[in-house]
Short mmCIF file of N, CA and C in Angstrom, two decimals:
data_model
loop_
_atom_site.label_atom_id
_atom_site.label_comp_id
_atom_site.label_asym_id
_atom_site.label_seq_id
_atom_site.Cartn_x
_atom_site.Cartn_y
_atom_site.Cartn_z
N MET A 1 -3.22 -142.29 22.39
CA MET A 1 -3.91 -141.26 21.64
C MET A 1 -4.33 -141.91 20.36
N GLU A 2 -5.58 -141.80 20.01
CA GLU A 2 -6.19 -142.36 18.77
C GLU A 2 -5.99 -141.24 17.64
N ILE A 3 -5.46 -141.76 16.59
CA ILE A 3 -5.23 -140.97 15.34
C ILE A 3 -6.31 -141.27 14.33
N ASP A 4 -6.94 -140.19 13.76
CA ASP A 4 -7.98 -140.26 12.71
C ASP A 4 -9.28 -141.03 13.21
N ASP A 5 -9.68 -140.87 14.44
CA ASP A 5 -10.87 -141.38 14.91
C ASP A 5 -11.93 -140.75 13.86
N PRO A 6 -12.75 -141.71 13.27
CA PRO A 6 -13.88 -141.31 12.27
C PRO A 6 -14.73 -140.20 12.68
N ASP A 7 -15.17 -140.27 14.04
CA ASP A 7 -16.16 -139.28 14.56
C ASP A 7 -15.52 -137.90 14.63
N ILE A 8 -14.24 -137.85 14.94
CA ILE A 8 -13.55 -136.62 15.00
C ILE A 8 -13.26 -136.00 13.62
N ILE A 9 -12.90 -136.96 12.71
CA ILE A 9 -12.61 -136.53 11.27
C ILE A 9 -13.82 -135.87 10.72
N ALA A 10 -15.06 -136.52 11.06
CA ALA A 10 -16.43 -136.00 10.64
C ALA A 10 -16.66 -134.64 11.15
N GLU A 11 -16.47 -134.39 12.44
CA GLU A 11 -16.59 -133.15 13.16
C GLU A 11 -15.63 -132.08 12.42
N VAL A 12 -14.45 -132.52 12.25
CA VAL A 12 -13.52 -131.43 11.55
C VAL A 12 -13.86 -131.18 10.21
N ARG A 13 -14.45 -132.23 9.50
CA ARG A 13 -14.80 -132.06 8.11
C ARG A 13 -16.02 -131.11 7.99
N ALA A 14 -16.80 -131.10 8.93
CA ALA A 14 -18.05 -130.21 8.94
C ALA A 14 -17.50 -128.76 9.08
N VAL A 15 -16.56 -128.48 9.99
CA VAL A 15 -16.00 -127.25 10.30
C VAL A 15 -15.37 -126.82 8.97
N PHE A 16 -14.56 -127.65 8.34
CA PHE A 16 -13.84 -127.44 7.12
C PHE A 16 -14.80 -127.00 5.98
N ASP A 17 -15.84 -127.67 5.79
CA ASP A 17 -16.90 -127.43 4.92
C ASP A 17 -17.56 -126.14 5.04
N ARG A 18 -17.90 -125.84 6.33
CA ARG A 18 -18.55 -124.50 6.65
C ARG A 18 -17.68 -123.43 6.22
N TYR A 19 -16.40 -123.55 6.62
CA TYR A 19 -15.46 -122.44 6.23
C TYR A 19 -15.23 -122.25 4.71
N GLU A 20 -15.32 -123.40 3.89
CA GLU A 20 -15.19 -123.23 2.49
C GLU A 20 -16.46 -122.58 1.94
N THR A 21 -17.67 -122.96 2.49
CA THR A 21 -18.87 -122.31 1.90
C THR A 21 -18.77 -120.74 2.38
N ALA A 22 -18.22 -120.37 3.47
CA ALA A 22 -18.04 -118.96 3.86
C ALA A 22 -17.11 -118.31 2.88
N ILE A 23 -16.01 -119.05 2.53
CA ILE A 23 -15.07 -118.32 1.64
C ILE A 23 -15.70 -118.00 0.31
N ALA A 24 -16.46 -118.95 -0.28
CA ALA A 24 -17.18 -118.74 -1.64
C ALA A 24 -17.96 -117.55 -1.42
N ALA A 25 -18.73 -117.39 -0.39
CA ALA A 25 -19.78 -116.36 -0.11
C ALA A 25 -19.14 -114.99 0.50
N ASN A 26 -17.86 -115.00 0.76
CA ASN A 26 -17.25 -113.94 1.57
C ASN A 26 -18.07 -113.63 2.89
N ASP A 27 -18.46 -114.58 3.45
CA ASP A 27 -19.26 -114.61 4.89
C ASP A 27 -18.23 -114.26 5.87
N THR A 28 -17.99 -113.05 6.07
CA THR A 28 -16.95 -112.69 7.08
C THR A 28 -17.31 -112.98 8.48
N ALA A 29 -18.49 -113.03 8.82
CA ALA A 29 -18.88 -113.46 10.19
C ALA A 29 -18.59 -114.86 10.53
N VAL A 30 -18.86 -115.76 9.51
CA VAL A 30 -18.49 -117.15 9.75
C VAL A 30 -16.98 -117.35 9.56
N LEU A 31 -16.30 -116.67 8.70
CA LEU A 31 -14.86 -116.76 8.67
C LEU A 31 -14.14 -116.41 9.91
N ASP A 32 -14.62 -115.09 10.44
CA ASP A 32 -14.01 -114.69 11.74
C ASP A 32 -14.38 -115.65 12.81
N ALA A 33 -15.57 -116.07 12.91
CA ALA A 33 -16.06 -117.06 13.98
C ALA A 33 -15.22 -118.48 13.90
N SER A 34 -14.65 -118.78 12.77
CA SER A 34 -14.02 -120.00 12.66
C SER A 34 -12.57 -120.01 13.32
N PHE A 35 -12.02 -118.91 13.62
CA PHE A 35 -10.73 -118.62 14.27
C PHE A 35 -10.92 -118.55 15.73
N TRP A 36 -10.07 -118.93 16.42
CA TRP A 36 -9.85 -118.88 17.96
C TRP A 36 -9.76 -117.29 18.10
N PRO A 37 -10.66 -116.81 18.89
CA PRO A 37 -10.58 -115.25 19.30
C PRO A 37 -9.55 -114.96 20.26
N ASP A 38 -8.24 -115.09 19.92
CA ASP A 38 -7.09 -114.93 20.73
C ASP A 38 -5.96 -114.33 20.17
N PRO A 39 -5.11 -113.48 20.89
CA PRO A 39 -3.98 -112.78 20.23
C PRO A 39 -3.01 -113.79 19.77
N ARG A 40 -3.13 -114.98 20.20
CA ARG A 40 -2.09 -116.09 19.75
C ARG A 40 -2.40 -116.73 18.46
N THR A 41 -3.53 -116.42 17.91
CA THR A 41 -3.97 -117.07 16.69
C THR A 41 -3.10 -116.48 15.57
N VAL A 42 -2.63 -117.29 14.60
CA VAL A 42 -1.87 -116.75 13.43
C VAL A 42 -2.50 -117.23 12.06
N ARG A 43 -2.42 -116.26 11.16
CA ARG A 43 -2.83 -116.71 9.70
C ARG A 43 -1.84 -115.93 8.82
N PHE A 44 -1.18 -116.95 7.98
CA PHE A 44 -0.34 -116.39 6.93
C PHE A 44 -1.03 -116.64 5.75
N GLY A 45 -1.37 -115.54 5.01
CA GLY A 45 -2.02 -115.57 3.76
C GLY A 45 -1.05 -115.49 2.50
N ILE A 46 -1.64 -115.39 1.36
CA ILE A 46 -0.93 -115.17 0.15
C ILE A 46 -0.09 -113.89 0.20
N THR A 47 -0.89 -112.80 0.75
CA THR A 47 0.01 -111.45 0.79
C THR A 47 0.03 -110.86 2.17
N GLU A 48 -0.36 -111.61 3.16
CA GLU A 48 -0.34 -111.02 4.44
C GLU A 48 0.12 -112.05 5.51
N ILE A 49 0.56 -111.38 6.52
CA ILE A 49 1.11 -112.09 7.75
C ILE A 49 0.39 -111.55 8.97
N LEU A 50 -0.44 -112.37 9.69
CA LEU A 50 -1.43 -111.85 10.52
C LEU A 50 -1.17 -112.43 11.85
N TYR A 51 -0.85 -111.71 12.94
CA TYR A 51 -0.72 -112.39 14.21
C TYR A 51 -1.93 -111.67 15.13
N GLY A 52 -2.75 -112.66 15.57
CA GLY A 52 -3.69 -112.21 16.58
C GLY A 52 -5.19 -112.15 15.77
N ILE A 53 -6.14 -112.38 16.53
CA ILE A 53 -7.45 -112.39 16.01
C ILE A 53 -7.90 -110.89 15.49
N ASP A 54 -7.49 -109.98 16.23
CA ASP A 54 -7.71 -108.51 15.74
C ASP A 54 -7.15 -108.36 14.29
N ALA A 55 -5.90 -108.66 14.10
CA ALA A 55 -5.35 -108.41 12.73
C ALA A 55 -6.13 -109.28 11.76
N ILE A 56 -6.45 -110.59 12.10
CA ILE A 56 -7.21 -111.42 11.18
C ILE A 56 -8.55 -110.69 10.69
N ARG A 57 -9.18 -110.33 11.76
CA ARG A 57 -10.58 -109.52 11.58
C ARG A 57 -10.36 -108.28 10.65
N ALA A 58 -9.46 -107.55 11.05
CA ALA A 58 -9.09 -106.28 10.28
C ALA A 58 -8.86 -106.63 8.78
N PHE A 59 -8.12 -107.70 8.60
CA PHE A 59 -7.85 -108.10 7.11
C PHE A 59 -9.18 -108.48 6.44
N ARG A 60 -9.90 -109.35 7.04
CA ARG A 60 -11.17 -109.82 6.58
C ARG A 60 -12.07 -108.73 6.20
N ALA A 61 -12.15 -107.67 6.97
CA ALA A 61 -12.91 -106.51 6.67
C ALA A 61 -12.56 -105.84 5.40
N THR A 62 -11.29 -106.00 4.95
CA THR A 62 -10.93 -105.36 3.67
C THR A 62 -11.19 -106.14 2.39
N VAL A 63 -11.51 -107.41 2.61
CA VAL A 63 -11.71 -108.28 1.46
C VAL A 63 -13.10 -108.22 0.92
N ARG A 64 -13.12 -107.83 -0.42
CA ARG A 64 -14.35 -107.70 -1.18
C ARG A 64 -14.94 -109.03 -1.64
N SER A 65 -14.02 -109.89 -2.10
CA SER A 65 -14.37 -111.27 -2.57
C SER A 65 -13.12 -112.03 -2.57
N TYR A 66 -13.22 -113.35 -2.50
CA TYR A 66 -12.11 -114.28 -2.86
C TYR A 66 -12.12 -114.91 -4.14
N ALA A 67 -11.06 -115.25 -4.71
CA ALA A 67 -10.93 -115.79 -5.99
C ALA A 67 -11.72 -117.00 -5.96
N PRO A 68 -12.54 -117.37 -6.75
CA PRO A 68 -13.28 -118.76 -6.90
C PRO A 68 -12.20 -119.86 -7.15
N ARG A 69 -12.60 -120.93 -6.30
CA ARG A 69 -11.66 -121.99 -6.44
C ARG A 69 -12.29 -123.34 -6.43
N MET A 70 -11.72 -124.32 -7.02
CA MET A 70 -12.18 -125.74 -7.08
C MET A 70 -11.27 -126.68 -6.22
N GLN A 71 -11.82 -127.43 -5.31
CA GLN A 71 -11.07 -128.28 -4.42
C GLN A 71 -10.59 -129.31 -5.31
N LYS A 72 -9.23 -129.58 -5.12
CA LYS A 72 -8.63 -130.71 -5.84
C LYS A 72 -8.33 -131.91 -4.77
N ARG A 73 -7.84 -131.55 -3.68
CA ARG A 73 -7.67 -132.64 -2.71
C ARG A 73 -7.78 -132.24 -1.23
N ILE A 74 -8.41 -132.87 -0.45
CA ILE A 74 -8.65 -132.59 0.92
C ILE A 74 -8.02 -133.71 1.83
N HIS A 75 -7.25 -133.32 2.73
CA HIS A 75 -6.54 -134.32 3.64
C HIS A 75 -6.70 -133.80 5.19
N ILE A 76 -7.24 -134.68 5.88
CA ILE A 76 -7.56 -134.29 7.22
C ILE A 76 -6.95 -135.40 8.29
N THR A 77 -6.30 -134.92 9.23
CA THR A 77 -5.70 -135.91 10.27
C THR A 77 -6.01 -135.47 11.56
N SER A 78 -6.58 -136.24 12.45
CA SER A 78 -6.96 -135.90 13.74
C SER A 78 -6.00 -136.66 14.83
N PHE A 79 -5.62 -135.93 15.80
CA PHE A 79 -4.79 -136.45 16.85
C PHE A 79 -5.54 -136.41 18.21
N GLY A 80 -5.97 -137.59 18.68
CA GLY A 80 -6.85 -137.49 19.88
C GLY A 80 -8.23 -136.88 19.54
N ARG A 81 -8.80 -136.36 20.51
CA ARG A 81 -10.22 -135.89 20.33
C ARG A 81 -10.25 -134.31 20.21
N ASP A 82 -9.14 -133.64 20.31
CA ASP A 82 -9.14 -132.04 20.38
C ASP A 82 -8.17 -131.49 19.54
N PHE A 83 -7.51 -132.19 18.54
CA PHE A 83 -6.48 -131.56 17.66
C PHE A 83 -6.62 -132.13 16.42
N ALA A 84 -6.51 -131.25 15.31
CA ALA A 84 -6.58 -131.82 13.95
C ALA A 84 -5.98 -130.86 13.04
N CYS A 85 -5.53 -131.34 11.92
CA CYS A 85 -5.01 -130.48 10.83
C CYS A 85 -5.67 -130.77 9.51
N THR A 86 -6.10 -129.73 8.83
CA THR A 86 -6.84 -129.95 7.43
C THR A 86 -5.83 -129.30 6.45
N HIS A 87 -5.65 -130.00 5.36
CA HIS A 87 -4.85 -129.61 4.14
C HIS A 87 -5.86 -129.64 2.85
N LEU A 88 -5.80 -128.44 2.20
CA LEU A 88 -6.56 -128.39 0.96
C LEU A 88 -5.50 -128.09 -0.14
N GLU A 89 -5.78 -128.77 -1.18
CA GLU A 89 -5.07 -128.28 -2.58
C GLU A 89 -6.28 -127.95 -3.40
N TYR A 90 -6.07 -126.68 -3.95
CA TYR A 90 -7.09 -126.13 -4.90
C TYR A 90 -6.62 -125.59 -6.06
N GLU A 91 -7.52 -125.33 -7.10
CA GLU A 91 -7.28 -124.58 -8.21
C GLU A 91 -8.05 -123.36 -8.30
N ARG A 92 -7.45 -122.20 -8.58
CA ARG A 92 -8.22 -121.04 -8.75
C ARG A 92 -8.90 -121.01 -10.26
N VAL A 93 -10.17 -120.93 -10.09
CA VAL A 93 -10.86 -120.92 -11.38
C VAL A 93 -10.50 -119.90 -12.37
N GLY A 94 -10.26 -120.07 -13.54
CA GLY A 94 -10.02 -119.14 -14.57
C GLY A 94 -8.52 -118.94 -14.62
N THR A 95 -7.61 -119.15 -13.65
CA THR A 95 -6.14 -118.82 -13.89
C THR A 95 -5.34 -120.19 -13.87
N GLY A 96 -5.96 -121.17 -13.26
CA GLY A 96 -5.30 -122.46 -13.06
C GLY A 96 -4.28 -122.39 -12.04
N LEU A 97 -4.12 -121.31 -11.36
CA LEU A 97 -3.06 -121.35 -10.23
C LEU A 97 -3.54 -122.47 -9.16
N ILE A 98 -2.43 -123.06 -8.72
CA ILE A 98 -2.62 -124.02 -7.57
C ILE A 98 -2.32 -123.44 -6.23
N GLY A 99 -3.38 -123.65 -5.32
CA GLY A 99 -3.15 -123.07 -4.02
C GLY A 99 -3.24 -124.20 -3.00
N ARG A 100 -2.60 -123.94 -1.81
CA ARG A 100 -2.64 -124.83 -0.70
C ARG A 100 -2.85 -124.16 0.50
N GLU A 101 -3.76 -124.71 1.20
CA GLU A 101 -4.28 -124.12 2.63
C GLU A 101 -4.22 -125.23 3.70
N THR A 102 -3.46 -124.88 4.82
CA THR A 102 -3.41 -125.68 6.01
C THR A 102 -4.03 -124.95 7.02
N LYS A 103 -4.91 -125.77 7.81
CA LYS A 103 -5.51 -125.23 9.08
C LYS A 103 -5.19 -126.09 10.26
N ILE A 104 -4.64 -125.46 11.27
CA ILE A 104 -4.53 -126.28 12.45
C ILE A 104 -5.61 -125.91 13.41
N MET A 105 -6.42 -126.96 13.80
CA MET A 105 -7.60 -126.64 14.56
C MET A 105 -7.58 -127.53 15.93
N ALA A 106 -8.16 -126.82 16.99
CA ALA A 106 -8.18 -127.36 18.36
C ALA A 106 -9.64 -127.23 18.73
N ARG A 107 -10.05 -128.11 19.44
CA ARG A 107 -11.31 -128.09 20.19
C ARG A 107 -11.13 -127.38 21.50
N LEU A 108 -11.56 -126.18 21.70
CA LEU A 108 -11.29 -125.38 22.86
C LEU A 108 -12.47 -125.25 23.78
N PRO A 109 -12.31 -125.29 25.08
CA PRO A 109 -13.37 -125.14 26.03
C PRO A 109 -14.16 -123.84 25.86
N GLY A 110 -15.46 -123.95 25.66
CA GLY A 110 -16.21 -122.66 25.55
C GLY A 110 -16.27 -122.11 24.04
N HIS A 111 -15.51 -122.78 23.15
CA HIS A 111 -15.39 -122.42 21.82
C HIS A 111 -15.78 -123.49 20.78
N GLY A 112 -15.55 -124.71 21.13
CA GLY A 112 -15.62 -125.79 20.19
C GLY A 112 -14.39 -125.82 19.29
N TRP A 113 -14.52 -126.38 18.04
CA TRP A 113 -13.37 -126.41 17.02
C TRP A 113 -13.15 -125.03 16.54
N ARG A 114 -11.95 -124.60 16.64
CA ARG A 114 -11.49 -123.33 16.02
C ARG A 114 -10.21 -123.42 15.42
N VAL A 115 -9.96 -122.59 14.31
CA VAL A 115 -8.63 -122.64 13.71
C VAL A 115 -7.75 -121.85 14.60
N VAL A 116 -6.55 -122.33 14.95
CA VAL A 116 -5.54 -121.64 15.85
C VAL A 116 -4.44 -121.15 14.92
N SER A 117 -4.18 -121.73 13.77
CA SER A 117 -3.16 -121.41 12.77
C SER A 117 -3.58 -121.67 11.45
N ALA A 118 -3.37 -120.80 10.53
CA ALA A 118 -3.54 -121.10 9.19
C ALA A 118 -2.53 -120.60 8.21
N HIS A 119 -2.33 -121.24 7.13
CA HIS A 119 -1.28 -120.91 6.17
C HIS A 119 -1.95 -121.17 4.74
N VAL A 120 -1.97 -120.11 3.83
CA VAL A 120 -2.42 -120.20 2.54
C VAL A 120 -1.30 -119.92 1.67
N SER A 121 -1.06 -120.55 0.50
CA SER A 121 -0.11 -120.14 -0.56
C SER A 121 -0.38 -120.60 -1.88
N LEU A 122 0.20 -119.89 -2.84
CA LEU A 122 0.00 -120.38 -4.28
C LEU A 122 1.38 -120.82 -4.83
N LEU A 123 1.27 -121.73 -5.63
CA LEU A 123 2.48 -122.17 -6.26
C LEU A 123 2.76 -121.26 -7.60
N ALA A 124 3.89 -120.92 -7.77
CA ALA A 124 4.41 -120.14 -8.89
C ALA A 124 3.93 -121.04 -10.15
N ALA A 125 3.68 -120.40 -11.19
CA ALA A 125 3.38 -121.06 -12.57
C ALA A 125 4.49 -121.96 -12.90
N ALA A 126 5.82 -121.65 -12.67
CA ALA A 126 7.00 -122.45 -13.14
C ALA A 126 7.48 -123.34 -12.08
N ASP A 127 6.73 -123.35 -10.95
CA ASP A 127 7.23 -124.20 -9.77
C ASP A 127 7.21 -125.70 -10.13
N PRO A 128 8.26 -126.47 -9.94
CA PRO A 128 8.26 -127.94 -10.34
C PRO A 128 7.26 -128.68 -9.52
N GLY A 129 6.82 -128.19 -8.34
CA GLY A 129 5.97 -128.85 -7.44
C GLY A 129 4.45 -128.94 -8.09
N ARG A 130 4.34 -128.18 -9.07
CA ARG A 130 2.94 -128.21 -9.68
C ARG A 130 2.65 -129.47 -10.36
N THR A 131 3.51 -130.32 -10.77
CA THR A 131 3.26 -131.44 -11.42
C THR A 131 3.40 -132.74 -10.64
N GLN A 132 3.77 -132.51 -9.33
CA GLN A 132 4.01 -133.67 -8.53
C GLN A 132 2.72 -134.05 -7.73
N LYS A 133 2.44 -135.30 -7.58
CA LYS A 133 1.17 -135.79 -6.91
C LYS A 133 1.78 -136.56 -5.67
N GLY A 134 1.12 -136.55 -4.57
CA GLY A 134 1.66 -137.37 -3.43
C GLY A 134 0.68 -137.22 -2.45
#
């Protein structure tokens, strides 16, 4: 198995960038289409625990806008040609809160690259991890 094939990293980065553009614009159609349309898809957000694409879509329908954010660090690893993980460290504009977002992606027959699991979290202001770099 090849790890970090540059062509696969580029494919996954394009999906990642499309998702980030959709977050900034609250483009629900693109955000929903980024996820595997399956009941086994999972998304843990800052305030929500969502199992299945129907729950994810229902949540997205309630969001008026997402807090603006600046990307601080992006880390992508691919495993073979059909599996990758993306990690984003970001800062919320105006509050300075540090957020983390992990997406597990798989290239699925008939769908292409889709997020199969996602986890979003914010560090507490007093969290000692705020000052660590790594």
